[in-house]
């Protein structure tokens, strides 16, 4: 009990530390510790930690008594960064291939290690009194213990995650054979090797690729939804036929994938018009399926249909705006072709005029010669 009471401040610090990591993870979308701690390292907390570590080492060597909490924290922080740094290097490489699985594994291992090291490896005064070792020896021993626990956690979590992965894979395979999942749904969160190379060639880094895939997966789901919802009523079919919205949306989606750096140029389509269209169509079909309808219901349906028509037109306008450079280039090429045609026609007319003039001169000369012979 006394030991747990002594470790209570460290447990509080560990909880705050883990909470800070979770916030940083959700905000940055980091997949390794380099990205996770990039902003955390710049905080005053790291400076205070570094100063406390230096002061602990200094005062311990010259024989001063140091507040136990600082000793506990600094004795284990070395093991924390050494162990998690090594795992970051290893699992960071794995995360590039099996991103979701190994990212979760990486964080799981690290969180368990931090919990163990902060709560159980932090030594109290009984440890120091019993061993009577110099402080730097105790730091090394704490580090080795932390690394040992980290390796044990890594092994257990790796075996456990492998079992879970194999079971999930078997379940997905069974579900696929029974027709529960379509091929497109299975691949929605997978990036093929070719697509990964395409995104990297376009200048995206791993975090940008992950964010881009999330946005496009959401857009794909919305396009699939409106593709299924549009044909359910005659009025919506007429609107879709007039604007060709499904094909425009699908083409827009492919063009964004081909040019991922232009994601911001398609923000109106992705974040405003496409979600609005999906929501409006779903509500229209839901209201239209009501058996009993009154005048107000029909007015709502008409107003919703008009809004859907306007959103479809806005999607078409956004598509044209996205390809404005292409249209401008095509327009310039058309103008250039017209100028070439006009120049060619002008040259042909000029050549024809010259030929006609020469023919006329020859004819006049022949007539003159004929008149002279007759006079003789």
Coordinates of C-alpha atoms in Angstrom, one line a residue:
X1 CA 0.0 0.0 0.0
X2 CA 2.8 2.4 0.9
X3 CA 4.5 1.6 -2.4
X4 CA 1.3 2.4 -4.4
X5 CA 0.8 5.6 -2.5
X6 CA 4.4 6.5 -3.3
X7 CA 3.8 5.8 -7.0
X8 CA 0.5 7.8 -7.1
X9 CA 2.2 11.0 -8.4
X10 CA 3.9 9.0 -11.1
X11 CA 0.6 7.3 -12.1
X12 CA -1.0 10.7 -12.4
X13 CA 1.9 11.9 -14.6
X14 CA 1.7 8.8 -16.7
X15 CA -2.0 9.3 -17.3
X16 CA -1.5 13.0 -18.2
X17 CA 1.4 11.9 -20.5
X18 CA -0.7 9.2 -22.2
X19 CA -3.6 11.7 -22.6
X20 CA -1.2 14.2 -24.2
X21 CA -0.1 11.5 -26.6
X22 CA -3.6 10.5 -27.5
X23 CA -4.5 14.1 -28.3
X24 CA -1.4 14.6 -30.4
X25 CA -2.2 11.3 -32.2
X26 CA -5.7 12.3 -33.1
X27 CA -4.7 15.8 -34.1
X28 CA -1.7 15.0 -36.2
X29 CA -2.5 11.5 -37.5
X30 CA 1.1 10.4 -36.8
X31 CA 2.0 6.8 -37.5
X32 CA 5.3 6.7 -35.6
X33 CA 6.9 8.4 -32.7
X34 CA 8.8 10.9 -34.8
X35 CA 5.5 12.3 -35.9
X36 CA 3.9 11.8 -32.6
X37 CA 6.4 13.7 -30.5
X38 CA 7.4 16.3 -33.1
X39 CA 5.3 19.0 -31.4
X40 CA 5.6 17.5 -27.9
X41 CA 9.4 17.9 -27.9
X42 CA 8.9 21.7 -28.4
X43 CA 6.8 22.1 -25.3
X44 CA 8.2 23.5 -22.0
X45 CA 7.5 20.1 -20.3
X46 CA 10.4 18.6 -22.2
X47 CA 12.7 21.4 -21.1
X48 CA 11.7 21.0 -17.5
X49 CA 12.2 17.2 -17.8
X50 CA 15.7 17.7 -19.3
X51 CA 16.7 20.2 -16.6
X52 CA 15.4 17.9 -13.8
X53 CA 17.4 15.0 -15.3
X54 CA 20.6 17.0 -15.5
X55 CA 20.1 18.4 -12.0
X56 CA 19.4 14.9 -10.6
X57 CA 22.6 13.5 -12.1
X58 CA 24.6 16.5 -10.9
X59 CA 23.3 16.6 -7.4
X60 CA 23.5 12.8 -7.0
X61 CA 27.2 12.7 -7.9
X62 CA 28.1 15.5 -5.4
X63 CA 26.1 13.8 -2.6
X64 CA 23.1 16.0 -2.3
X65 CA 19.7 14.5 -1.5
X66 CA 17.2 14.9 -4.4
X67 CA 13.4 14.9 -4.1
X68 CA 12.4 11.2 -4.7
X69 CA 9.8 12.1 -7.4
X70 CA 12.4 13.6 -9.6
X71 CA 14.6 10.5 -9.1
X72 CA 11.7 8.2 -10.0
X73 CA 10.9 10.1 -13.1
X74 CA 14.4 10.6 -14.4
X75 CA 15.4 7.0 -13.7
X76 CA 12.7 5.7 -15.9
X77 CA 12.5 8.3 -18.6
X78 CA 15.7 7.0 -20.2
X79 CA 14.2 3.5 -20.5
X80 CA 11.0 5.0 -21.9
X81 CA 12.7 6.9 -24.8
X82 CA 15.3 4.2 -25.5
X83 CA 12.7 1.4 -25.7
X84 CA 10.0 3.3 -27.5
X85 CA 12.6 4.8 -29.9
X86 CA 13.8 1.4 -30.9
X87 CA 10.3 0.1 -31.4
X88 CA 9.4 3.2 -33.4
X89 CA 12.3 2.4 -35.8
X90 CA 11.2 -1.2 -36.2
X91 CA 7.4 -0.8 -36.3
X92 CA 7.6 2.4 -38.2
X93 CA 9.1 0.4 -41.0
X94 CA 6.4 -2.2 -40.7
X95 CA 3.7 0.4 -40.6
X96 CA 4.6 1.5 -44.2
X97 CA 3.5 -2.0 -45.4
X98 CA 0.8 -3.0 -42.9
X99 CA -0.1 0.4 -41.7
X100 CA -3.2 -0.1 -39.7
X101 CA -2.2 -3.3 -37.9
X102 CA 1.4 -2.2 -37.0
X103 CA 0.4 1.3 -36.1
X104 CA -2.0 0.0 -33.5
X105 CA 0.6 -2.6 -32.4
X106 CA 3.2 0.2 -32.0
X107 CA 1.0 2.4 -29.9
X108 CA -0.2 -0.6 -27.8
X109 CA 3.3 -1.7 -27.0
X110 CA 4.4 1.8 -26.2
X111 CA 1.5 2.6 -23.9
X112 CA 1.9 -0.6 -22.0
X113 CA 5.6 0.0 -21.6
X114 CA 5.0 3.5 -20.4
X115 CA 2.4 2.3 -17.9
X116 CA 4.7 -0.4 -16.6
X117 CA 7.8 1.8 -16.3
X118 CA 6.0 4.8 -14.8
X119 CA 4.2 2.8 -12.2
X120 CA 6.2 -0.4 -11.3
X121 CA 9.8 0.3 -12.3
X122 CA 10.0 3.7 -10.5
X123 CA 12.1 2.8 -7.4
X124 CA 11.4 4.1 -3.9
X125 CA 13.8 4.6 -1.1
X126 CA 13.7 0.9 0.0
X127 CA 15.4 0.0 -3.3
X128 CA 18.2 2.5 -2.9
X129 CA 18.8 1.6 0.8
X130 CA 18.9 -2.1 0.1
X131 CA 21.4 -2.0 -2.8
X132 CA 23.4 1.0 -1.7
X133 CA 24.6 1.5 -5.3
X134 CA 25.7 4.7 -6.9
X135 CA 22.9 6.6 -8.6
X136 CA 24.1 6.1 -12.1
X137 CA 24.2 2.3 -11.6
X138 CA 20.6 2.5 -10.5
X139 CA 19.7 4.4 -13.6
X140 CA 21.3 1.8 -15.8
X141 CA 19.6 -1.0 -13.9
X142 CA 16.2 0.7 -14.2
X143 CA 16.8 1.2 -17.9
X144 CA 17.7 -2.5 -18.4
X145 CA 14.6 -3.6 -16.5
X146 CA 12.5 -1.2 -18.6
X147 CA 13.9 -2.6 -21.8
X148 CA 13.2 -6.2 -20.6
X149 CA 9.6 -5.4 -19.8
X150 CA 9.3 -3.7 -23.1
X151 CA 10.5 -6.7 -24.9
X152 CA 8.2 -9.0 -23.0
X153 CA 5.2 -6.7 -23.8
X154 CA 6.3 -6.5 -27.5
X155 CA 6.5 -10.3 -27.7
X156 CA 3.1 -10.8 -26.1
X157 CA 1.4 -8.2 -28.1
X158 CA 3.0 -9.3 -31.3
X159 CA 1.8 -12.9 -30.8
X160 CA -1.7 -11.7 -29.7
X161 CA -2.1 -9.3 -32.6
X162 CA -0.9 -12.0 -35.0
X163 CA -3.6 -14.3 -33.7
X164 CA -6.2 -11.6 -33.9
X165 CA -5.1 -10.7 -37.5
X166 CA -5.3 -14.3 -38.7
X167 CA -8.8 -14.7 -37.1
X168 CA -10.0 -11.4 -38.7
X169 CA -8.5 -12.5 -42.0
X170 CA -10.3 -15.8 -41.8
X171 CA -13.5 -14.1 -40.9
X172 CA -13.2 -11.7 -43.8
X173 CA -12.5 -14.6 -46.2
X174 CA -15.6 -16.5 -44.9
X175 CA -17.8 -13.3 -45.2
X176 CA -16.5 -12.7 -48.7
X177 CA -17.4 -16.3 -49.8
X178 CA -20.9 -15.8 -48.4
X179 CA -21.3 -12.5 -50.3
X180 CA -21.5 -10.2 -47.3
X181 CA -18.8 -7.8 -48.6
X182 CA -18.2 -6.6 -52.1
X183 CA -14.8 -6.4 -53.6
X184 CA -14.9 -2.6 -53.6
X185 CA -15.8 -2.5 -49.9
X186 CA -12.9 -4.8 -49.1
X187 CA -10.4 -2.6 -50.9
X188 CA -11.8 0.8 -49.7
X189 CA -9.0 1.1 -47.1
X190 CA -6.3 -0.5 -49.1
X191 CA -3.7 1.3 -51.1
X192 CA -2.2 -0.8 -53.9
X193 CA 1.5 -0.6 -54.5
X194 CA 0.9 1.2 -57.8
X195 CA -1.3 3.8 -56.1
X196 CA 1.1 4.3 -53.3
X197 CA 3.9 5.0 -55.8
X198 CA 1.5 7.3 -57.7
X199 CA 0.8 9.4 -54.6
X200 CA 4.5 9.5 -53.7
X201 CA 5.3 10.6 -57.2
X202 CA 2.7 13.4 -56.9
X203 CA 4.6 14.7 -53.8
X204 CA 2.5 13.4 -50.9
X205 CA 4.1 12.0 -47.8
X206 CA 2.8 9.1 -45.7
X207 CA 0.6 11.3 -43.5
X208 CA -0.9 13.2 -46.5
X209 CA -1.6 9.9 -48.2
X210 CA -3.4 8.6 -45.2
X211 CA -5.5 11.8 -44.9
X212 CA -6.2 11.8 -48.7
X213 CA -7.3 8.1 -48.6
X214 CA -9.7 8.8 -45.7
X215 CA -11.3 11.7 -47.6
X216 CA -11.6 9.8 -50.8
X217 CA -13.0 6.7 -49.1
X218 CA -15.8 8.9 -47.6
X219 CA -16.4 10.5 -51.0
X220 CA -16.6 7.1 -52.6
X221 CA -19.2 5.9 -50.1
X222 CA -21.3 9.0 -50.8
X223 CA -21.1 8.5 -54.5
X224 CA -22.1 4.9 -54.1
X225 CA -25.1 6.0 -52.0
X226 CA -26.4 8.6 -54.5
X227 CA -25.9 6.0 -57.3
X228 CA -28.3 3.7 -55.5
X229 CA -30.7 6.4 -54.3
X230 CA -31.2 8.3 -57.6
X231 CA -33.1 5.7 -59.6
X232 CA -35.7 5.1 -56.9
X233 CA -38.1 7.8 -58.1
X234 CA -39.0 9.1 -61.6
X235 CA -38.4 12.7 -60.6
X236 CA -34.9 12.0 -59.3
X237 CA -34.1 10.0 -62.4
X238 CA -35.2 12.9 -64.6
X239 CA -32.9 15.3 -62.6
X240 CA -30.0 12.8 -62.9
X241 CA -30.5 12.4 -66.6
X242 CA -30.6 16.2 -67.1
X243 CA -27.3 16.8 -65.3
X244 CA -25.6 13.4 -65.7
X245 CA -24.7 13.7 -62.0
X246 CA -23.6 10.2 -61.4
X247 CA -21.1 10.1 -64.2
X248 CA -19.9 13.6 -63.5
X249 CA -19.3 12.7 -59.8
X250 CA -17.5 9.4 -60.7
X251 CA -15.3 11.2 -63.2
X252 CA -14.6 14.0 -60.7
X253 CA -13.6 11.4 -58.2
X254 CA -11.1 9.8 -60.6
X255 CA -9.7 13.1 -61.6
X256 CA -9.0 14.0 -57.9
X257 CA -7.3 10.6 -57.4
X258 CA -5.1 11.3 -60.5
X259 CA -4.2 14.8 -59.1
X260 CA -4.2 14.4 -55.3
X261 CA -2.3 17.7 -54.8
X262 CA -5.5 19.5 -56.1
X263 CA -7.6 18.1 -53.2
X264 CA -8.2 21.7 -52.0
X265 CA -9.5 22.7 -55.5
X266 CA -12.3 20.1 -55.1
X267 CA -13.2 21.1 -51.5
X268 CA -16.6 22.5 -52.5
X269 CA -17.5 19.2 -54.2
X270 CA -16.1 16.9 -51.5
X271 CA -17.2 18.7 -48.3
X272 CA -20.3 20.7 -49.4
X273 CA -22.2 19.6 -52.5
X274 CA -21.6 15.8 -52.3
X275 CA -22.7 15.3 -48.7
X276 CA -25.6 17.7 -49.2
X277 CA -26.8 15.8 -52.2
X278 CA -26.6 12.5 -50.4
X279 CA -28.6 13.8 -47.5
X280 CA -31.2 15.5 -49.7
X281 CA -31.8 12.4 -51.9
X282 CA -32.1 10.1 -48.8
X283 CA -34.6 12.4 -47.2
X284 CA -36.6 12.9 -50.5
X285 CA -36.9 9.1 -50.9
X286 CA -37.8 8.6 -47.3
X287 CA -40.6 11.2 -47.4
X288 CA -41.7 10.0 -50.8
X289 CA -42.2 6.4 -49.4
X290 CA -44.8 7.7 -46.9
X291 CA -48.2 6.2 -47.8
X292 CA -50.2 9.2 -46.7
X293 CA -49.3 12.6 -48.1
X294 CA -50.9 16.0 -47.8
X295 CA -50.4 19.3 -49.6
X296 CA -47.6 20.3 -47.4
X297 CA -45.8 17.0 -48.0
X298 CA -45.9 17.5 -51.8
X299 CA -44.7 21.1 -51.3
X300 CA -41.7 19.8 -49.3
X301 CA -41.0 17.2 -52.0
X302 CA -41.1 19.8 -54.7
X303 CA -38.9 22.1 -52.8
X304 CA -36.4 19.3 -52.0
X305 CA -36.4 18.2 -55.7
X306 CA -35.6 21.8 -56.8
X307 CA -32.8 22.0 -54.3
X308 CA -31.4 18.6 -55.5
X309 CA -31.6 20.0 -59.1
X310 CA -29.6 23.1 -58.0
X311 CA -27.0 21.0 -56.2
X312 CA -26.5 18.8 -59.3
X313 CA -26.0 21.9 -61.4
X314 CA -23.4 23.2 -58.8
X315 CA -21.5 19.9 -59.0
X316 CA -21.4 20.2 -62.8
X317 CA -20.1 23.8 -62.4
X318 CA -17.4 22.7 -59.9
X319 CA -16.4 19.9 -62.3
X320 CA -16.0 22.4 -65.2
X321 CA -14.1 24.8 -62.9
X322 CA -11.8 22.0 -61.8
X323 CA -11.0 21.4 -65.5
X324 CA -10.9 25.1 -66.4
X325 CA -7.2 25.0 -67.4
X326 CA -7.9 22.0 -69.7
X327 CA -10.9 23.9 -71.3
X328 CA -8.7 27.0 -71.7
X329 CA -6.0 25.0 -73.4
X330 CA -8.5 23.3 -75.6
X331 CA -10.0 26.7 -76.4
X332 CA -6.6 28.1 -77.3
X333 CA -5.9 25.0 -79.5
X334 CA -9.3 25.6 -81.2
X335 CA -8.4 29.2 -81.8
X336 CA -5.0 28.3 -83.1
X337 CA -6.5 25.7 -85.4
X338 CA -9.0 28.2 -86.7
X339 CA -6.2 30.7 -87.4
X340 CA -4.2 28.0 -89.2
X341 CA -7.3 27.1 -91.3
X342 CA -8.0 30.8 -92.1
X343 CA -4.3 31.3 -93.0
X344 CA -4.4 28.2 -95.2
X345 CA -7.6 29.3 -96.9
X346 CA -6.2 32.8 -97.3
X347 CA -3.0 31.3 -98.9
X348 CA -5.1 29.1 -101.1
X349 CA -7.2 32.1 -102.2
X350 CA -4.1 34.1 -102.8
X351 CA -2.5 31.3 -104.8
X352 CA -5.8 30.9 -106.7
X353 CA -5.9 34.7 -107.4
X354 CA -2.3 34.6 -108.7
X355 CA -3.1 31.6 -110.9
X356 CA -6.2 33.4 -112.2
X357 CA -4.2 36.5 -112.9
X358 CA -1.5 34.6 -114.7
X359 CA -4.1 32.8 -116.8
X360 CA -5.7 36.1 -117.6
X361 CA -2.4 37.6 -118.7
X362 CA -1.6 34.6 -120.8
X363 CA -5.0 34.7 -122.4
X364 CA -4.7 38.4 -123.1
X365 CA -1.3 37.9 -124.6
X366 CA -2.6 35.1 -126.8
X367 CA -5.5 37.3 -127.9
X368 CA -3.1 40.1 -128.7
X369 CA -0.9 37.8 -130.8
X370 CA -4.0 36.5 -132.6
X371 CA -5.2 40.0 -133.4
X372 CA -1.8 41.0 -134.8
X373 CA -1.6 38.0 -137.1
X374 CA -5.1 38.8 -138.5
X375 CA -4.1 42.4 -139.3
X376 CA -1.1 41.2 -141.3

